[in-house]
Short mmCIF file of C-alpha atoms in Angstrom, two decimals:
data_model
loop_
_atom_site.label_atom_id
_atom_site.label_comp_id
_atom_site.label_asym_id
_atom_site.label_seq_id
_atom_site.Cartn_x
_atom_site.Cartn_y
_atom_site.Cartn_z
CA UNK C 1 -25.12 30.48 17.79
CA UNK C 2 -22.90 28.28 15.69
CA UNK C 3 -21.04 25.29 15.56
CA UNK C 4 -17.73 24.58 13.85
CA UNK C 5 -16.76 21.69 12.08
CA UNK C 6 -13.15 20.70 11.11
CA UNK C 7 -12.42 17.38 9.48
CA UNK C 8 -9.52 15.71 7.08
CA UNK C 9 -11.74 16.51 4.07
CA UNK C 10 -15.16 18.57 3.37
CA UNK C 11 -17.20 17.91 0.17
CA UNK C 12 -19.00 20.83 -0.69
CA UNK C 13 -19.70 19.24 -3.41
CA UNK C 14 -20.44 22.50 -5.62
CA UNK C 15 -16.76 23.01 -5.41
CA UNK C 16 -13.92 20.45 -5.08
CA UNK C 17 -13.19 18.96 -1.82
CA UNK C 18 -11.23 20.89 1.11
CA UNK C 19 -8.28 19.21 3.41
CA UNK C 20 -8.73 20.22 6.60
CA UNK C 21 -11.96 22.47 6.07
CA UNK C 22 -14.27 23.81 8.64
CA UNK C 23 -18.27 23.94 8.24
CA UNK C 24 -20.14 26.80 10.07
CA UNK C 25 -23.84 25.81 10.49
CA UNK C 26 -26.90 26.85 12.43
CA UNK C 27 -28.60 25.41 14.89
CA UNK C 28 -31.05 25.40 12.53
CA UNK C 29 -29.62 23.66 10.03
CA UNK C 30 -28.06 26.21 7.78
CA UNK C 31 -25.03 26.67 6.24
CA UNK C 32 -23.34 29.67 7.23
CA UNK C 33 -19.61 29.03 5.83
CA UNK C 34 -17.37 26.96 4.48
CA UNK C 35 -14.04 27.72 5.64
CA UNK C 36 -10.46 27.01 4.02
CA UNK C 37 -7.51 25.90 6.59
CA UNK C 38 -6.00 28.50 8.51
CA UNK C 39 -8.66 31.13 7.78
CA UNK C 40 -8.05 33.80 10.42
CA UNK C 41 -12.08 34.17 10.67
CA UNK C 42 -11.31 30.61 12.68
CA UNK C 43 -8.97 31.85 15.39
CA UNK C 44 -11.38 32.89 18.22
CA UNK C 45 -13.48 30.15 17.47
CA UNK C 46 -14.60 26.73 19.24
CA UNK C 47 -14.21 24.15 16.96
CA UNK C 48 -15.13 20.28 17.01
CA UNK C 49 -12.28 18.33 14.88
CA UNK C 50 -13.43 15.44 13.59
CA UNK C 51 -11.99 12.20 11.25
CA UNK C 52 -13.15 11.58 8.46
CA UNK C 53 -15.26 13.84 5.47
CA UNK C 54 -17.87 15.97 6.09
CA UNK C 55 -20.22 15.61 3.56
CA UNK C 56 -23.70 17.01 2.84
CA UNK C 57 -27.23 14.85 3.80
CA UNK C 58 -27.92 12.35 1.12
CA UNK C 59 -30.71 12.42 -1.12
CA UNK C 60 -32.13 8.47 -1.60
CA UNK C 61 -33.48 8.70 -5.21
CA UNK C 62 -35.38 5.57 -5.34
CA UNK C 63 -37.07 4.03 -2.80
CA UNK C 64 -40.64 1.99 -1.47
CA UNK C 65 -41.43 3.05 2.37
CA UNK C 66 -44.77 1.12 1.80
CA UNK C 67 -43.05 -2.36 1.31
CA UNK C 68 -40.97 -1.82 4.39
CA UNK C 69 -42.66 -4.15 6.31
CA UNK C 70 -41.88 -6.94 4.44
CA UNK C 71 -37.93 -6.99 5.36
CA UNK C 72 -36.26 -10.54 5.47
CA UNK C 73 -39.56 -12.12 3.96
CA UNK C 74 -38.61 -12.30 0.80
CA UNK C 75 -35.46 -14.92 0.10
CA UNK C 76 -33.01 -13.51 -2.04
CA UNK C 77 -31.54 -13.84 -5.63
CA UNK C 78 -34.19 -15.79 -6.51
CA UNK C 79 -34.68 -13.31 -9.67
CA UNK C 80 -37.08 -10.46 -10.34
CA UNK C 81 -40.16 -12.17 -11.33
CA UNK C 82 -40.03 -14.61 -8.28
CA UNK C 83 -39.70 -11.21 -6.02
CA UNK C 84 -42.27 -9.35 -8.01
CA UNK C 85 -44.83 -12.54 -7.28
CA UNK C 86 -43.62 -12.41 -3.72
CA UNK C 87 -44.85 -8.72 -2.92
CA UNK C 88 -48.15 -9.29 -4.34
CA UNK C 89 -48.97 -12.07 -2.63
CA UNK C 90 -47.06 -10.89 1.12
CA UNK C 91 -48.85 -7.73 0.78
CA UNK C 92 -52.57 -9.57 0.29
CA UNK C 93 -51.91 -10.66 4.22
CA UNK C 94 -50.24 -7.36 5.88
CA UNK C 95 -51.95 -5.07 8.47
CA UNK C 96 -52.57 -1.58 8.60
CA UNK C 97 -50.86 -1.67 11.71
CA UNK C 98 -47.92 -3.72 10.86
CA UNK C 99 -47.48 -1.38 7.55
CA UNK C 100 -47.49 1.30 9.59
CA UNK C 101 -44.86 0.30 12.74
CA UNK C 102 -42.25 -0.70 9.89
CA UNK C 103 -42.71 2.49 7.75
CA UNK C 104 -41.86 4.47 10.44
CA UNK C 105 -38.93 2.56 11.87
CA UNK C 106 -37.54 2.57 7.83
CA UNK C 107 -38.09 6.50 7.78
CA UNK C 108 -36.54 7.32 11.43
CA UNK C 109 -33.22 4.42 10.39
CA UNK C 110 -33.09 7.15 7.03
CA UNK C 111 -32.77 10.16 9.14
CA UNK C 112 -29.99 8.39 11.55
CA UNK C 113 -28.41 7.16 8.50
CA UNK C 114 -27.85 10.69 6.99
CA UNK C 115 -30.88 10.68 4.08
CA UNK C 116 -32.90 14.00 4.03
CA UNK C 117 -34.64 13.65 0.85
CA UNK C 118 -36.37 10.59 -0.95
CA UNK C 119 -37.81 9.91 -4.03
CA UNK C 120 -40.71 7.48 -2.86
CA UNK C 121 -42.77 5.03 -4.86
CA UNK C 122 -46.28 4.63 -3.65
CA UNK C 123 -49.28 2.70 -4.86
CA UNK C 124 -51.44 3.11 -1.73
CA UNK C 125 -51.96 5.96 0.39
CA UNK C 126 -50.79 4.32 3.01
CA UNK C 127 -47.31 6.58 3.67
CA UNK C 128 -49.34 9.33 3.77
CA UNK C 129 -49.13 10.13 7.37
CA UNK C 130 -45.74 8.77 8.15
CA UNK C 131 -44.17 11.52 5.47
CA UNK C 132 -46.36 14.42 6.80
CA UNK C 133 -44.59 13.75 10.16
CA UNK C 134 -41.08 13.18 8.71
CA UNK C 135 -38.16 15.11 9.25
CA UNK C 136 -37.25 14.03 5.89
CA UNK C 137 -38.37 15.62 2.34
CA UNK C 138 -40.39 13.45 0.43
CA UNK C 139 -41.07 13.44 -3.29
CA UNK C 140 -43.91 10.90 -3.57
CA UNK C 141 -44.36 9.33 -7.13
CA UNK C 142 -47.49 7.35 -7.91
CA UNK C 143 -46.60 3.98 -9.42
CA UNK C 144 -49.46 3.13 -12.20
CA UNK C 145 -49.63 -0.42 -13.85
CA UNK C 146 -51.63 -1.08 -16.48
CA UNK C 147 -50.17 -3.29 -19.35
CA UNK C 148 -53.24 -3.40 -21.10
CA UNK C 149 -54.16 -0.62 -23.36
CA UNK C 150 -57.97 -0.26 -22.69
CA UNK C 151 -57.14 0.13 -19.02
CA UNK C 152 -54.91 2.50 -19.66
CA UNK C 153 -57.54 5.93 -18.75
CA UNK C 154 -59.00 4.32 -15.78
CA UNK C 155 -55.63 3.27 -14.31
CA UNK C 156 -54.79 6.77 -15.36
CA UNK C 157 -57.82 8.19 -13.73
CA UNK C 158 -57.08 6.33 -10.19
CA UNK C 159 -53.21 7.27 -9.85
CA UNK C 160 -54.60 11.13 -10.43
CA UNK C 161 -57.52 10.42 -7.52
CA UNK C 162 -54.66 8.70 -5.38
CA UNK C 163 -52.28 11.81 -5.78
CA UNK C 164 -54.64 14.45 -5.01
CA UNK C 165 -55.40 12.43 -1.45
CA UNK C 166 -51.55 13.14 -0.95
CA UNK C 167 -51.83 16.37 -1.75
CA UNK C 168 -50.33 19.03 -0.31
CA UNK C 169 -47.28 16.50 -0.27
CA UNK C 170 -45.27 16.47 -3.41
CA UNK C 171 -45.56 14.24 -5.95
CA UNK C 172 -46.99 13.33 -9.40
CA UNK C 173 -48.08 9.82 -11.65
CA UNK C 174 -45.48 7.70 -12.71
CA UNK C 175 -45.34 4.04 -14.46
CA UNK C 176 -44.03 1.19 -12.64
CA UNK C 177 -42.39 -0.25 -16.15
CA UNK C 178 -42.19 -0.91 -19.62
CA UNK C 179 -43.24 -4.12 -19.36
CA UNK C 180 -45.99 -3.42 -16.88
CA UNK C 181 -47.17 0.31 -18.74
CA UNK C 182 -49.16 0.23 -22.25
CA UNK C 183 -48.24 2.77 -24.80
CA UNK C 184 -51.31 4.33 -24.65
CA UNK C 185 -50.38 4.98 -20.57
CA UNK C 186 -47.70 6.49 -21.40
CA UNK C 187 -49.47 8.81 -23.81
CA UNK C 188 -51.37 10.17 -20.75
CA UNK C 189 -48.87 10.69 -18.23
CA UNK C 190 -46.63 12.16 -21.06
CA UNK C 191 -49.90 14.90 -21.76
CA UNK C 192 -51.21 15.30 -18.37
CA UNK C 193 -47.61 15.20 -16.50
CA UNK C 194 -44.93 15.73 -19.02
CA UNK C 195 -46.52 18.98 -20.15
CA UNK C 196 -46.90 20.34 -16.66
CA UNK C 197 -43.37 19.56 -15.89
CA UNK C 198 -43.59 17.01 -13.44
CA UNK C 199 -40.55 14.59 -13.39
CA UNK C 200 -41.44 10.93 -14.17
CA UNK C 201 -39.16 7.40 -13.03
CA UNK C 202 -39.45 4.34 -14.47
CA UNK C 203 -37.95 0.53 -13.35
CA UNK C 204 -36.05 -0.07 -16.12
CA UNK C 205 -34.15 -3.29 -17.26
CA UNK C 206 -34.25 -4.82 -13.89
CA UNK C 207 -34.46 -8.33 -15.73
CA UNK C 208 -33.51 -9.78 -18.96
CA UNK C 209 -36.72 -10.87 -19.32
CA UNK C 210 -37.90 -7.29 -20.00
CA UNK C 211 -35.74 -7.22 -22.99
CA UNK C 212 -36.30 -10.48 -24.25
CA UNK C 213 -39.96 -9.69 -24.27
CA UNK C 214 -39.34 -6.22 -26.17
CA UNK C 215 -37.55 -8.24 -28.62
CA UNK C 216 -38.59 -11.63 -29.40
CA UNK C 217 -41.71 -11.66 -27.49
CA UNK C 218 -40.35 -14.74 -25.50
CA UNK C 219 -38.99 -15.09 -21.35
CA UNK C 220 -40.70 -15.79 -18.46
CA UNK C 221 -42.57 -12.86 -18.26
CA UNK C 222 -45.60 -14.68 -20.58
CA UNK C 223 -45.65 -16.68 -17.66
CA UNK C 224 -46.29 -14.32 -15.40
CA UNK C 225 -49.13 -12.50 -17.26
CA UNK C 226 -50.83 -15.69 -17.99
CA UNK C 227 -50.48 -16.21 -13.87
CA UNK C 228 -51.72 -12.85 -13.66
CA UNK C 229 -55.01 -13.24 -15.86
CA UNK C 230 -53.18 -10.87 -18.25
CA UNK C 231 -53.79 -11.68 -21.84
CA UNK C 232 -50.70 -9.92 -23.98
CA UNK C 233 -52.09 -11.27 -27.37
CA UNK C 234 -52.17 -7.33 -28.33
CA UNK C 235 -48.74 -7.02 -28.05
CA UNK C 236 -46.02 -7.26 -30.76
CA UNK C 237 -42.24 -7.80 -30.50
CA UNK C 238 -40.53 -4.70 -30.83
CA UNK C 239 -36.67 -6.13 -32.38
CA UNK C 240 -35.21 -4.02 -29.90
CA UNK C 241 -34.29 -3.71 -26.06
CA UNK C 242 -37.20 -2.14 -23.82
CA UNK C 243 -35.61 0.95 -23.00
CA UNK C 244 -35.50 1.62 -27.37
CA UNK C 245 -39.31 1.20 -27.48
CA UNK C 246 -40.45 3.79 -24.32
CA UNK C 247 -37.72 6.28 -24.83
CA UNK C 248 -40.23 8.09 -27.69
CA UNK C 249 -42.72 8.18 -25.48
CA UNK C 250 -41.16 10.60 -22.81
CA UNK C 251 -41.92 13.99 -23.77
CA UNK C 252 -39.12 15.55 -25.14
CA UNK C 253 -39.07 18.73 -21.59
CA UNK C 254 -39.66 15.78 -19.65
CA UNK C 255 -37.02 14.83 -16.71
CA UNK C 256 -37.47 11.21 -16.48
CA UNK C 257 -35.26 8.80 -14.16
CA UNK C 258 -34.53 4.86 -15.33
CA UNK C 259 -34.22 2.85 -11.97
CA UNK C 260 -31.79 0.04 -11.81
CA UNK C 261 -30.73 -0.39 -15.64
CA UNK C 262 -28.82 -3.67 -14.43
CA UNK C 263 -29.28 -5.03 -18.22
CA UNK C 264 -28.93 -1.62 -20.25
CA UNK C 265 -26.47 -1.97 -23.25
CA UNK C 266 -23.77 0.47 -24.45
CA UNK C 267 -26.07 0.40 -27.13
CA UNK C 268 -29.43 1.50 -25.42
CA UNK C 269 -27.07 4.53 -23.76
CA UNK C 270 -26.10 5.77 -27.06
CA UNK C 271 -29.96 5.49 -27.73
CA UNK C 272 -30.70 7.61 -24.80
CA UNK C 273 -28.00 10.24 -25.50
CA UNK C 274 -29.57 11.00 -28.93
CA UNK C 275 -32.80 10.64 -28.06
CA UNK C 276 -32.29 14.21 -26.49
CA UNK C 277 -34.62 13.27 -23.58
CA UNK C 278 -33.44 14.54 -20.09
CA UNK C 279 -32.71 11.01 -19.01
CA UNK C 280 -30.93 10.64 -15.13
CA UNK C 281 -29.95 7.15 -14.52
CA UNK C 282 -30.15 5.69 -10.84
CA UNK C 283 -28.15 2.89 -9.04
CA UNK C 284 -29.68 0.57 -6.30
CA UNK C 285 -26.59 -1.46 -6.10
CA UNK C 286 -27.76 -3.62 -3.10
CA UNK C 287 -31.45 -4.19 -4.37
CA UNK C 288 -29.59 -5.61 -7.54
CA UNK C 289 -27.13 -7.97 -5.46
CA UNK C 290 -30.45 -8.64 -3.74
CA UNK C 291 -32.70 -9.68 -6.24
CA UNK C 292 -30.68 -10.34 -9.35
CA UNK C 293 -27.27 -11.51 -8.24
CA UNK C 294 -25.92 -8.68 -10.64
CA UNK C 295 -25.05 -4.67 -10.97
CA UNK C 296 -25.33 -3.03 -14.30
CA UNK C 297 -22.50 -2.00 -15.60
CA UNK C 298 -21.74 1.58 -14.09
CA UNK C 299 -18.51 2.75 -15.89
CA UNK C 300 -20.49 2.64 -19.29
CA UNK C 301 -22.83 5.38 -18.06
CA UNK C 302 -20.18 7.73 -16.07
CA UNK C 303 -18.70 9.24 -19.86
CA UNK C 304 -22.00 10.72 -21.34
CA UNK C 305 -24.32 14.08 -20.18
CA UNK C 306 -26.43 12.21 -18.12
CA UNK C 307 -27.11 12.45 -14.09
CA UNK C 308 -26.83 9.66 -12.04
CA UNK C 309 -28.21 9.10 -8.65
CA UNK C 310 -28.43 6.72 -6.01
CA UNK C 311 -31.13 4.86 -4.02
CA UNK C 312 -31.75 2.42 -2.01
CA UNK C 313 -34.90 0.38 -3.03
CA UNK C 314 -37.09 -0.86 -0.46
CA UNK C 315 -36.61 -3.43 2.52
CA UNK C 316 -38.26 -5.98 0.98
CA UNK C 317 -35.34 -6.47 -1.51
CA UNK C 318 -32.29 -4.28 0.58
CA UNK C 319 -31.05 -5.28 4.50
CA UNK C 320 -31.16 -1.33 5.36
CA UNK C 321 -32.03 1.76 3.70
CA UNK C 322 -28.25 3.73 3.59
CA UNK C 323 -26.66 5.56 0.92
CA UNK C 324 -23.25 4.95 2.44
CA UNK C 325 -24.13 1.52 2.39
CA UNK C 326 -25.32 1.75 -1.14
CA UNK C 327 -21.71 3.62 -2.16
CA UNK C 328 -19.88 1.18 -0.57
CA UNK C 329 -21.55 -1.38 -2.33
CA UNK C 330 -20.52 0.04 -5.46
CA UNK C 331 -17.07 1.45 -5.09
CA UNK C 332 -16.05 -2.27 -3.82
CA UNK C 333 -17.28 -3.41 -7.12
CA UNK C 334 -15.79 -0.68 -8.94
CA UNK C 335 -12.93 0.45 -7.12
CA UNK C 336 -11.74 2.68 -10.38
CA UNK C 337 -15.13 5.29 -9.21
CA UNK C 338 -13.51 8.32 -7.50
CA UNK C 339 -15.50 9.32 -4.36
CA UNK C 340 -15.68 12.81 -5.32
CA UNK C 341 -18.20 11.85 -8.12
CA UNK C 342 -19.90 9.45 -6.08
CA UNK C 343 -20.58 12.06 -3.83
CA UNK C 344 -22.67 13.95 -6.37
CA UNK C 345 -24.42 11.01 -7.41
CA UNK C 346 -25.72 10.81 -3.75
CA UNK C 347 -26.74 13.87 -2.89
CA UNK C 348 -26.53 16.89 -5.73
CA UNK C 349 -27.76 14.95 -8.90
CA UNK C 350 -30.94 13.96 -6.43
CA UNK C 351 -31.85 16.72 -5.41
CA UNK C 352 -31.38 18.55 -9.26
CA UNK C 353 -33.84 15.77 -10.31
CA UNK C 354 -36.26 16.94 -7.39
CA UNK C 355 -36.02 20.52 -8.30
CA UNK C 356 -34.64 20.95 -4.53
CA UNK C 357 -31.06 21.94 -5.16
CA UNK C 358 -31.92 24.89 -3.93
CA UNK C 359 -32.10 23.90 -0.27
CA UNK C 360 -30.13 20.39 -0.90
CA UNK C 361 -27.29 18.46 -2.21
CA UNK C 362 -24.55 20.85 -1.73
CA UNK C 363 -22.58 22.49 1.25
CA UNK C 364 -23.39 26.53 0.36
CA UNK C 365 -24.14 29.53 2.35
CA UNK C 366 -27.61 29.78 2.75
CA UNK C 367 -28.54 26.14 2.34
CA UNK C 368 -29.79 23.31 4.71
CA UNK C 369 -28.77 20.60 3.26
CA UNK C 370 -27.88 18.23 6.27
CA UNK C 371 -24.30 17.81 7.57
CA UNK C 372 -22.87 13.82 7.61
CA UNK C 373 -19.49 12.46 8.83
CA UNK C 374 -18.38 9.72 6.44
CA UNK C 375 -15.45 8.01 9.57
CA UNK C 376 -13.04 4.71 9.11
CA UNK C 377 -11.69 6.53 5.86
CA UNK C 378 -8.67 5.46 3.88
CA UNK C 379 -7.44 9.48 2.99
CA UNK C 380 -10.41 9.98 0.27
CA UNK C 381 -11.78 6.03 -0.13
CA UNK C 382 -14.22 4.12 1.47
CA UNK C 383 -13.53 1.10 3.71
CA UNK C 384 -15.51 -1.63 4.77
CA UNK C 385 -15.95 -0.56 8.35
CA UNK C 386 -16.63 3.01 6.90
CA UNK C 387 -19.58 4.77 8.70
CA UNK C 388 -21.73 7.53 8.71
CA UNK C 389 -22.52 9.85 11.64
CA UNK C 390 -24.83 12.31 11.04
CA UNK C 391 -24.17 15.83 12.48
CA UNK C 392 -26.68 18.54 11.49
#
């Protein structure tokens, strides 16, 4: 059994988009043709036309199912610091329970919204059992912070003790940020992980302050560690942006995905590019709005070999987690992106990252990557009152 769907566009995403093409899936879920207009294989068959694109399930490349309790608690563009502060001391005071209730409603409001993979951040095993339950596939990564050098192997040691409790989930150790990750951390997540071939992400230029500290030494984050009981007297300014300094310290096989980039530089992309590290940028336009009050500047990164991807952040710093949401966001800001490439940022380049392209990110035979309806199109852009239905 089958069921046929026609609509003004499909995005197979592997191949360029088809007017009037018709999706054969499963009741299972899988693909079992893509279909040109007019195909004769069509005639005898019941088909649902529909408005709008069909488009395959997105794949939300950044996000924290573990702060999703603390939605609307947090005011917003009050800057990162003054959010970062916020979590810490919200979380001190949250349930189990509470935790719990929200991470669930978050993952169930992905599925309806159309998401079938996510790359999670965890620092608690808290998620555990929501994800085990899940419809959805979930990468998890294991956030690590330790700024300090000589905490660097037990903070090491814990994020390896915290992903084998996740086990047989996916996952592996990642650092939460240059400014919050010693070199010497680095060092063993680039041996231990890097070698192994685990893919690593990294929040990365969220705030100015991250590069003024990389370069002068100066900003509001010496504030913060001397709030935090965190004495910094080791480190040393570096002359350059963040991004310049922890680059070298990706292994070279290493896939490795900067989060946000909202104050990258032309010049720290060039720096990327011939750093030859396999470097996948990703966009959480709202989150940025949220937080910041700012986007980074997207054209600058659409010209060069890189992926890019799209998440969503968490709730504590987002008012829902959606893609579409998340793509309208940007293409209102940046009305020169063609959908067709957006497309691929939210769903193939995801699941490539992931290693699940195999079952994900595009519309093939053989695949169940999720069917959505992207409705209140104009032809091939997004409009405000677009919407996403999903249908397998």
């Amino acid at each position: 059994m089958a069921n046929f769907y026609c609509a003004d566009y499909v995005f197979p995403v592997s191949s360029e988009p088809i007017k009037n093409g018709t999706v054969s899936v499963g009741t299972d879920g899988t693909i079992i043709e893509v279909f040109p207009p007019d195909s004769l294989e069509l005639e005898s068959q019941q088909i649902e036309k529909l408005d709008g694109i069909i488009v395959p399930g997105f794949v939300n490349s950044h996000c924290h199912l573990e702060l999703s309790h603390l939605h609307q608690k947090i005011p917003e563009k009050q800057g990162l610091i003054s959010f970062i502060k916020s979590v810490i001391e919200l979380r001190k005071n949250s349930s189990p329970g509470e935790i719990e209730e929200a991470m669930k409603l978050a993952d169930k409001k992905m599925w309806e919204n159309g998401i079938v993979a996510v790359a999670d951040i965890s620092n608690r095993i808290d998620s555990k059992k929501v994800k085990t339950e899940s419809e959805l596939y979930y990468y998890t990564f294991i956030e690590v912070l330790s700024f300090e050098p000589d905490r660097a192997k037990e903070a090491f040691r814990q994020a390896s003790e915290l992903l084998s409790e996740f086990s047989p989930l996916h996952g592996s150790i990642a650092p939460h940020s240059s400014y919050s990750a010693s070199k010497e951390l680095f060092r063993f997540i680039g041996k231990f992980c890097g070698e192994a071939g685990s893919p690593l992400t990294l929040h990365n230029q969220e705030s100015e302050d991250e590069n003024k500290l990389y370069r002068y030494k100066t900003g509001d984050l010496l504030d913060f560690y001397q709030d935090m009981g965190i004495n910094i007297d080791f480190f040393k300014p570096q002359a350059r942006n963040s991004i310049q300094s922890i680059i070298p310290l990706i292994p070279l096989k290493q896939k490795a995905m900067l989060v946000h980039n909202t104050y990258t530089s032309l010049k720290d992309i060039y720096f990327a590019l011939r750093s030859g590290r396999l470097i996948t940028w990703c966009f959480c336009p709202n989150a940025n709005l949220y937080i910041e009050n700012r986007l980074p500047k997207v054209e600058m990164f659409q010209y060069h070999d890189f992926g890019i991807t799209i998440g969503t952040d968490s709730l504590a710093s987002n008012s829902g987690l959606c893609i579409l949401s998340e793509l309208k966001t940007l293409h209102s800001h940046f009305p020169v992106l063609a959908l067709q490439e957006t497309i691929q940022w939210a769903t193939i380049n995801g699941a490539k990252f992931l290693g699940i392209d195999d079952r994900f990110g595009s519309i093939e035979k053989g695949k169940k990557p999720g069917l959505n309806l992207i409705t209140n199109m104009n032809g091939m852009k997004l409009t405000v009152d677009s919407k996403v239905r999903k249908l397998a």
